Tab-separated table of C-alpha atoms in Angstrom:
chain	number	residue	atom	x	y	z
A	1	GLU	CA	32.860	113.034	129.451
A	2	VAL	CA	35.848	110.786	128.867
A	3	GLN	CA	36.824	111.239	125.230
A	4	LEU	CA	39.592	110.493	122.760
A	5	VAL	CA	39.764	112.187	119.373
A	6	GLU	CA	42.249	111.091	116.734
A	7	SER	CA	43.479	113.236	113.868
A	8	GLY	CA	46.190	113.282	111.233
A	9	GLY	CA	45.106	110.470	108.971
A	10	GLY	CA	45.069	110.772	105.207
A	11	LEU	CA	46.500	109.555	101.925
A	12	VAL	CA	50.256	109.046	101.742
A	13	LYS	CA	52.533	107.413	99.195
A	14	PRO	CA	54.511	104.258	99.980
A	15	GLY	CA	57.693	105.195	101.791
A	16	GLY	CA	56.135	108.364	103.124
A	17	SER	CA	55.501	109.547	106.662
A	18	LEU	CA	52.512	110.617	108.719
A	19	ARG	CA	51.983	111.710	112.306
A	20	LEU	CA	48.790	110.795	114.102
A	21	SER	CA	47.545	112.634	117.170
A	22	CYS	CA	45.055	111.663	119.843
A	23	ALA	CA	43.569	114.376	122.053
A	24	ALA	CA	42.320	113.213	125.431
A	25	SER	CA	39.760	114.915	127.661
A	26	GLY	CA	37.606	114.169	130.681
A	27	PHE	CA	40.206	112.209	132.653
A	28	THR	CA	43.693	112.540	134.134
A	29	PHE	CA	45.661	111.653	131.019
A	30	SER	CA	48.995	111.432	132.824
A	31	SER	CA	47.747	108.548	134.990
A	32	TYR	CA	47.108	106.051	132.241
A	33	SER	CA	48.987	103.962	129.731
A	34	MET	CA	47.823	104.538	126.175
A	35	ASN	CA	47.712	102.326	123.121
A	36	TRP	CA	47.325	102.473	119.350
A	37	VAL	CA	45.281	99.742	117.668
A	38	ARG	CA	44.618	99.538	113.932
A	39	GLN	CA	42.111	97.821	111.709
A	40	ALA	CA	42.682	97.311	107.990
A	41	PRO	CA	39.561	97.640	105.824
A	42	GLY	CA	37.365	94.591	106.345
A	43	LYS	CA	39.954	92.966	108.609
A	44	GLY	CA	40.461	92.362	112.301
A	45	LEU	CA	41.994	94.424	115.074
A	46	GLU	CA	45.771	94.634	115.374
A	47	TRP	CA	47.550	95.977	118.437
A	48	VAL	CA	50.228	98.434	117.316
A	49	SER	CA	51.950	100.056	120.280
A	50	SER	CA	51.685	101.045	123.919
A	51	ILE	CA	53.246	103.707	126.133
A	52	SER	CA	53.167	103.884	129.900
A	53	SER	CA	51.904	106.903	131.794
A	54	SER	CA	55.355	108.478	132.184
A	55	SER	CA	56.710	107.173	128.860
A	56	SER	CA	59.068	104.857	130.721
A	57	TYR	CA	57.834	101.741	128.956
A	58	ILE	CA	57.188	101.630	125.227
A	59	TYR	CA	56.376	98.545	123.175
A	60	TYR	CA	55.641	97.863	119.514
A	61	ALA	CA	54.199	95.110	117.394
A	62	ASP	CA	56.842	93.408	115.275
A	63	SER	CA	55.051	94.648	112.143
A	64	VAL	CA	55.816	98.310	112.939
A	65	LYS	CA	58.934	98.154	115.088
A	66	GLY	CA	61.673	100.367	113.704
A	67	ARG	CA	59.236	102.368	111.554
A	68	PHE	CA	56.679	103.747	114.033
A	69	THR	CA	57.332	105.811	117.159
A	70	ILE	CA	54.788	106.323	119.914
A	71	SER	CA	55.048	109.321	122.203
A	72	ARG	CA	52.928	111.443	124.510
A	73	ASP	CA	52.816	114.936	125.960
A	74	ASN	CA	51.086	114.814	129.320
A	75	ALA	CA	51.034	118.600	129.557
A	76	LYS	CA	48.991	118.703	126.357
A	77	ASN	CA	46.906	115.592	127.109
A	78	SER	CA	48.001	114.182	123.790
A	79	LEU	CA	49.225	110.904	122.348
A	80	TYR	CA	51.119	110.627	119.072
A	81	LEU	CA	52.163	108.025	116.537
A	82	GLN	CA	54.918	108.947	114.110
A	83	MET	CA	54.744	106.593	111.142
A	84	ASN	CA	57.686	106.398	108.744
A	85	SER	CA	58.507	104.172	105.771
A	86	LEU	CA	54.829	103.503	105.289
A	87	ARG	CA	53.713	100.467	103.310
A	88	ALA	CA	50.465	99.524	101.617
A	89	GLU	CA	49.816	97.042	104.419
A	90	ASP	CA	49.764	99.910	106.938
A	91	THR	CA	46.479	101.090	105.404
A	92	ALA	CA	43.977	100.977	108.244
A	93	VAL	CA	41.808	102.874	110.647
A	94	TYR	CA	44.001	103.787	113.597
A	95	TYR	CA	42.399	103.951	117.029
A	96	CYS	CA	43.885	105.322	120.206
A	97	ALA	CA	42.665	103.755	123.442
A	98	ARG	CA	43.141	104.359	127.124
A	99	GLU	CA	44.349	101.327	129.063
A	100	ILE	CA	42.513	101.220	132.375
A	101	VAL	CA	44.413	98.137	133.485
A	102	SER	CA	46.403	95.746	131.335
A	103	GLY	CA	44.195	94.636	128.446
A	104	TRP	CA	41.200	96.811	129.355
A	105	PHE	CA	40.937	99.450	126.676
A	106	ASP	CA	38.315	102.089	127.307
A	107	PRO	CA	37.407	104.383	125.761
A	108	TRP	CA	38.473	104.156	122.170
A	109	GLY	CA	38.589	107.081	119.813
A	110	GLN	CA	36.517	107.203	116.671
A	111	GLY	CA	39.536	106.273	114.579
A	112	THR	CA	41.440	108.005	111.797
A	113	LEU	CA	41.953	106.435	108.379
A	114	VAL	CA	45.434	106.105	106.959
A	115	THR	CA	45.669	105.101	103.309
A	116	VAL	CA	49.033	104.216	101.816
A	117	SER	CA	48.825	104.200	98.059
A	118	SER	CA	50.599	105.585	95.030
B	1	SER	CA	55.344	86.233	116.754
B	2	TYR	CA	52.640	85.254	119.207
B	3	GLU	CA	49.169	84.471	117.864
B	4	LEU	CA	45.690	83.941	119.229
B	5	THR	CA	43.413	81.703	117.163
B	6	GLN	CA	39.644	82.122	116.902
B	7	PRO	CA	37.072	80.460	114.642
B	8	PRO	CA	36.086	82.811	111.794
B	9	SER	CA	32.369	82.444	112.407
B	10	VAL	CA	29.779	81.113	114.819
B	11	SER	CA	26.070	80.971	114.112
B	12	VAL	CA	23.204	80.360	116.546
B	13	SER	CA	19.458	80.901	116.710
B	14	PRO	CA	18.038	83.513	119.097
B	15	GLY	CA	17.909	82.138	122.636
B	16	GLN	CA	20.615	79.558	122.041
B	17	THR	CA	24.028	79.568	123.650
B	18	ALA	CA	26.943	80.821	121.590
B	19	ARG	CA	30.482	79.832	122.460
B	20	ILE	CA	33.531	81.489	120.925
B	21	THR	CA	36.959	80.071	121.606
B	22	CYS	CA	40.408	81.622	121.615
B	23	SER	CA	43.562	79.559	121.789
B	24	GLY	CA	47.090	80.704	122.568
B	25	ASP	CA	50.176	79.204	124.128
B	26	ALA	CA	50.512	81.923	126.765
B	27	LEU	CA	46.910	81.814	127.957
B	28	PRO	CA	47.704	79.514	130.919
B	29	LYS	CA	49.703	82.438	132.364
B	30	LYS	CA	48.074	85.490	130.778
B	31	TYR	CA	44.542	86.821	131.056
B	32	ALA	CA	42.148	86.904	128.133
B	33	TYR	CA	39.934	89.870	127.329
B	34	TRP	CA	36.966	89.904	124.967
B	35	TYR	CA	35.834	92.792	122.798
B	36	GLN	CA	32.604	93.178	120.863
B	37	GLN	CA	32.649	95.278	117.707
B	38	LYS	CA	29.488	96.122	115.854
B	39	SER	CA	29.593	97.361	112.286
B	40	GLY	CA	31.074	100.829	111.997
B	41	GLN	CA	31.690	101.184	115.729
B	42	ALA	CA	34.692	101.091	118.023
B	43	PRO	CA	35.180	97.914	120.071
B	44	VAL	CA	33.604	97.508	123.500
B	45	LEU	CA	35.004	95.331	126.307
B	46	VAL	CA	32.600	92.595	127.384
B	47	ILE	CA	34.878	90.362	129.509
B	48	TYR	CA	38.153	91.144	131.291
B	49	GLU	CA	40.644	88.984	133.185
B	50	ASP	CA	39.206	85.772	131.728
B	51	SER	CA	35.814	85.876	133.412
B	52	LYS	CA	34.934	89.284	134.860
B	53	ARG	CA	32.149	91.369	133.383
B	54	PRO	CA	32.358	95.175	133.259
B	55	SER	CA	29.419	97.101	134.610
B	56	GLY	CA	26.709	97.569	132.028
B	57	ILE	CA	27.434	94.315	130.188
B	58	PRO	CA	24.463	91.915	130.288
B	59	GLU	CA	24.746	88.846	132.510
B	60	ARG	CA	24.336	86.572	129.490
B	61	PHE	CA	27.979	87.312	128.657
B	62	SER	CA	30.461	85.147	130.545
B	63	GLY	CA	34.023	84.020	130.117
B	64	SER	CA	36.236	81.163	131.171
B	65	SER	CA	39.755	79.961	130.572
B	66	SER	CA	41.393	76.577	130.875
B	67	GLY	CA	44.869	75.702	129.719
B	68	THR	CA	45.595	77.245	126.362
B	69	MET	CA	41.966	78.094	125.569
B	70	ALA	CA	39.705	80.929	126.633
B	71	THR	CA	35.991	80.857	125.896
B	72	LEU	CA	33.381	83.579	125.592
B	73	THR	CA	29.874	82.290	126.229
B	74	ILE	CA	26.704	84.158	125.387
B	75	SER	CA	23.800	82.393	127.084
B	76	GLY	CA	20.514	83.063	125.354
B	77	ALA	CA	22.021	85.041	122.484
B	78	GLN	CA	19.962	87.969	121.223
B	79	VAL	CA	19.776	89.428	117.736
B	80	GLU	CA	21.503	92.536	119.059
B	81	ASP	CA	24.520	90.408	119.990
B	82	GLU	CA	25.384	89.986	116.317
B	83	ALA	CA	28.872	91.425	116.008
B	84	ASP	CA	32.519	90.592	115.582
B	85	TYR	CA	34.163	89.345	118.751
B	86	TYR	CA	37.894	89.571	119.408
B	87	CYS	CA	39.947	88.024	122.161
B	88	TYR	CA	42.973	89.960	123.375
B	89	SER	CA	45.936	88.974	125.485
B	90	THR	CA	49.669	89.558	125.738
B	91	ASP	CA	52.669	87.495	124.844
B	92	SER	CA	54.541	85.617	127.552
B	93	SER	CA	56.629	88.702	128.377
B	94	GLY	CA	53.462	90.665	129.034
B	95	ASN	CA	54.809	93.510	126.948
B	96	ARG	CA	53.216	93.042	123.534
B	97	GLY	CA	49.522	92.847	122.981
B	98	VAL	CA	47.827	90.622	120.464
B	99	PHE	CA	44.275	90.283	119.198
B	100	GLY	CA	42.767	87.124	117.858
B	101	GLY	CA	41.617	87.143	114.251
B	102	GLY	CA	38.027	87.773	115.268
B	103	THR	CA	34.828	85.721	115.160
B	104	LYS	CA	31.712	86.876	113.383
B	105	LEU	CA	28.680	85.922	115.455
B	106	THR	CA	25.435	85.538	113.547
B	107	VAL	CA	22.183	85.264	115.497
B	108	LEU	CA	19.234	84.346	113.293
């Protein structure tokens, strides 16, 4: 079964840091680009970042550029998102998603909640 | 930064046709994708590359794109189609993704 499982979410103070992980199984992880998408409580989806299969191409939304770092370890079938200088507006459920072809995200993980609050 | 614009809500009666639009300056050159998200669930792709339907998605879902507007059409909407629908595309560089603000479809 193709599956993505996120972890690492939690409560963090403004200005703090958090590292999210996404464990992949059931497919050849190293063959696919991966993405992070977030959804603030009661709000819409927001694309956050993408990384190509070999980490050669990395892109960020303007809202997180310079604060977040996406990375992957193909040997461990894992995707990461290092989040620094967190702000209240970063509070959201963070999903990782496999990109089958550009724009086609499937599957998605179950999401991990990040809450930034003092 | 690049934006995709959707109507906040669309409401139809069961069996009617629902149309959800998505406008963006780069859509003449970039594909649109449509995601359905039901309450408490992860999104599911219902249309890719403007008008193609993934396997398992009912035929009543269709998509089209013309100029700066993409449209998701649900012909004969069912109660189970009630959900939030999001269009997705990329900016003109093709490097940064963007979701529309989402449209809440009510079928009752």
